[in-house]
Amino acid sequence: SIDFSPLSPFIGIYAIHYCHRFTKHSELIVSPSYMNIHYEDIGHTDAWGAIIRYRYYIWKYLHLDYQLMPMYDHFYEENEMKTYSGFDLWNEFRLGYAFNFNIGKVPAFVNVQWPFGFALYSDPDGKPESFKKHAEENPFFYFPPLFFTGIRF
C-alpha cells in the first residue's frame, strides 16, 4: 500500500509511505521524509531523511508500530541568524487502527495513530543552545491522533 498524512502541512513532517505486509501480522514501512518544524522564538528545522517502521497487527487492524527516523538537519536559529547542520536519530512508538473501505473498486483505508517518541541521538554541534534547552525541557513528542489515508494494491 501507499499512504500519506493530510495533516503534514500542520505538523511540518512530510512523507509518502510504502507499506509491505510480509506476514499476516507484520508489515514493513519505508519512506523518504522531510521535516520543517517551526519553534517559536528559536528557529526551524530543515531536515531530510528516511522513515523505517515495523508494524505488528495485534488484533484485526489494531496495531503497534516502532519507527526510526535518521535525519540530516539544517537547523536555522533565528536569533543568531545562523544555520547549524548535523545528524539526528529519532524514534517513535505508535498505537493505531486501520479502517478499510473501497472507492469504487480501489481498496482504500484511513489509519488513525497515537505517536510517542524522543530523540535517540542528536549531533552535539548540530543544534544551537536555544534548541538544546527546548529539547531538555520537552524531551518527548506526542500529538493528538495522526491519521493517514492510502490505497492498497
C-alpha positions as CSV (number, residue, x, y, z in Angstrom):
1,S,0.0,0.0,0.0
2,I,0.9,3.7,-0.2
3,D,-0.3,6.3,2.3
4,F,0.3,9.9,3.4
5,S,-1.0,12.2,6.1
6,P,-3.2,15.1,5.2
7,L,-2.0,16.7,8.5
8,S,1.6,17.1,7.1
9,P,1.2,20.9,6.5
10,F,0.0,21.4,10.0
11,I,2.7,19.3,11.8
12,G,5.6,20.0,9.4
13,I,6.5,16.4,8.7
14,Y,6.1,15.2,5.1
15,A,6.3,11.6,3.9
16,I,4.8,9.1,1.5
17,H,5.0,5.7,3.0
18,Y,5.4,2.4,1.0
19,C,3.9,-0.4,3.2
20,H,4.6,-4.1,2.5
21,R,2.8,-6.7,4.6
22,F,5.0,-9.7,4.6
23,T,3.1,-11.9,7.1
24,K,-0.4,-11.9,8.5
25,H,0.8,-9.8,11.4
26,S,3.9,-8.0,10.2
27,E,4.4,-5.0,7.9
28,L,7.5,-3.0,6.9
29,I,7.1,0.7,6.0
30,V,9.7,2.8,4.3
31,S,9.7,6.4,3.1
32,P,11.7,9.4,2.3
33,S,10.8,12.2,4.7
34,Y,11.2,15.9,5.2
35,M,10.7,17.9,8.4
36,N,10.1,21.7,8.5
37,I,9.1,22.3,12.1
38,H,9.0,25.9,13.5
39,Y,9.9,26.5,17.2
40,E,8.6,29.9,18.4
41,D,11.4,32.4,19.2
42,I,14.1,29.7,18.4
43,G,14.1,28.8,14.7
44,H,13.2,25.9,12.5
45,T,14.3,22.5,11.2
46,D,15.1,21.9,7.5
47,A,15.7,18.1,7.7
48,W,15.8,15.4,5.1
49,G,15.9,11.8,5.9
50,A,14.1,8.4,5.9
51,I,11.5,6.5,7.8
52,I,11.9,2.9,8.6
53,R,9.0,1.4,10.5
54,Y,7.9,-2.1,11.6
55,R,4.2,-2.7,12.3
56,Y,2.7,-5.6,14.2
57,Y,-1.1,-6.3,13.9
58,I,-2.3,-7.3,17.4
59,W,-6.0,-7.9,16.5
60,K,-7.8,-7.4,13.2
61,Y,-6.5,-3.9,12.2
62,L,-5.3,-2.8,15.7
63,H,-1.5,-2.4,15.5
64,L,1.7,-1.3,17.3
65,D,4.5,0.4,15.3
66,Y,8.1,1.1,16.0
67,Q,9.7,3.8,13.8
68,L,13.3,5.1,13.3
69,M,13.9,8.4,11.5
70,P,17.5,9.1,10.6
71,M,17.6,12.8,9.6
72,Y,20.2,15.2,8.3
73,D,19.1,18.6,9.7
74,H,20.0,22.1,8.8
75,F,18.6,24.0,11.9
76,Y,18.2,27.7,11.4
77,E,18.5,29.7,14.6
78,E,16.5,32.9,14.0
79,N,18.1,35.0,16.9
80,E,21.6,34.2,15.8
81,M,20.6,34.2,12.1
82,K,22.8,31.1,11.7
83,T,22.3,27.6,10.4
84,Y,23.6,24.5,12.3
85,S,23.9,21.2,10.4
86,G,24.0,17.7,12.0
87,F,22.6,14.2,12.2
88,D,19.7,13.2,14.3
89,L,18.1,9.8,15.0
90,W,14.5,9.9,16.2
91,N,12.3,7.0,17.2
92,E,8.6,6.7,17.8
93,F,6.2,4.1,19.2
94,R,2.6,4.2,17.8
95,L,-0.7,2.6,18.6
96,G,-3.1,2.6,15.7
97,Y,-6.1,1.2,13.9
98,A,-6.8,1.0,10.2
99,F,-10.3,1.4,8.8
100,N,-10.7,-0.2,5.4
101,F,-13.2,0.8,2.6
102,N,-13.4,0.9,-1.2
103,I,-13.5,3.9,-3.5
104,G,-15.2,2.2,-6.5
105,K,-13.1,-0.9,-7.0
106,V,-10.0,0.6,-5.3
107,P,-9.2,-0.7,-1.8
108,A,-8.5,2.3,0.4
109,F,-8.0,2.9,4.2
110,V,-7.7,5.5,6.9
111,N,-5.2,4.7,9.6
112,V,-5.5,6.6,12.9
113,Q,-2.4,6.5,15.2
114,W,-1.3,7.9,18.5
115,P,2.5,8.5,18.4
116,F,5.0,8.9,21.3
117,G,8.7,9.5,20.6
118,F,12.0,11.0,21.6
119,A,15.5,11.6,20.1
120,L,17.9,8.7,20.4
121,Y,20.8,10.8,19.1
122,S,21.4,14.4,18.2
123,D,24.8,15.7,16.9
124,P,26.0,17.9,19.8
125,D,27.3,20.5,17.3
126,G,24.3,20.3,15.1
127,K,21.9,22.4,17.2
128,P,22.1,25.8,18.8
129,E,21.9,26.2,22.6
130,S,18.4,27.6,22.4
131,F,17.1,24.4,20.8
132,K,19.1,22.2,23.2
133,K,17.4,24.0,26.1
134,H,14.0,23.5,24.5
135,A,14.8,19.8,23.9
136,E,15.8,19.4,27.6
137,E,12.5,20.9,28.7
138,N,10.5,18.9,26.2
139,P,12.2,15.6,25.7
140,F,9.2,13.7,24.4
141,F,6.9,14.4,21.5
142,Y,3.4,13.2,21.1
143,F,0.5,14.5,19.1
144,P,-3.2,14.3,19.2
145,P,-4.1,11.4,16.9
146,L,-2.5,11.4,13.5
147,F,-4.2,10.0,10.5
148,F,-3.0,8.6,7.2
149,T,-5.0,7.8,4.1
150,G,-4.0,5.5,1.3
151,I,-4.7,2.7,-1.1
152,R,-3.9,-0.9,-1.1
153,F,-2.6,-2.9,-4.0
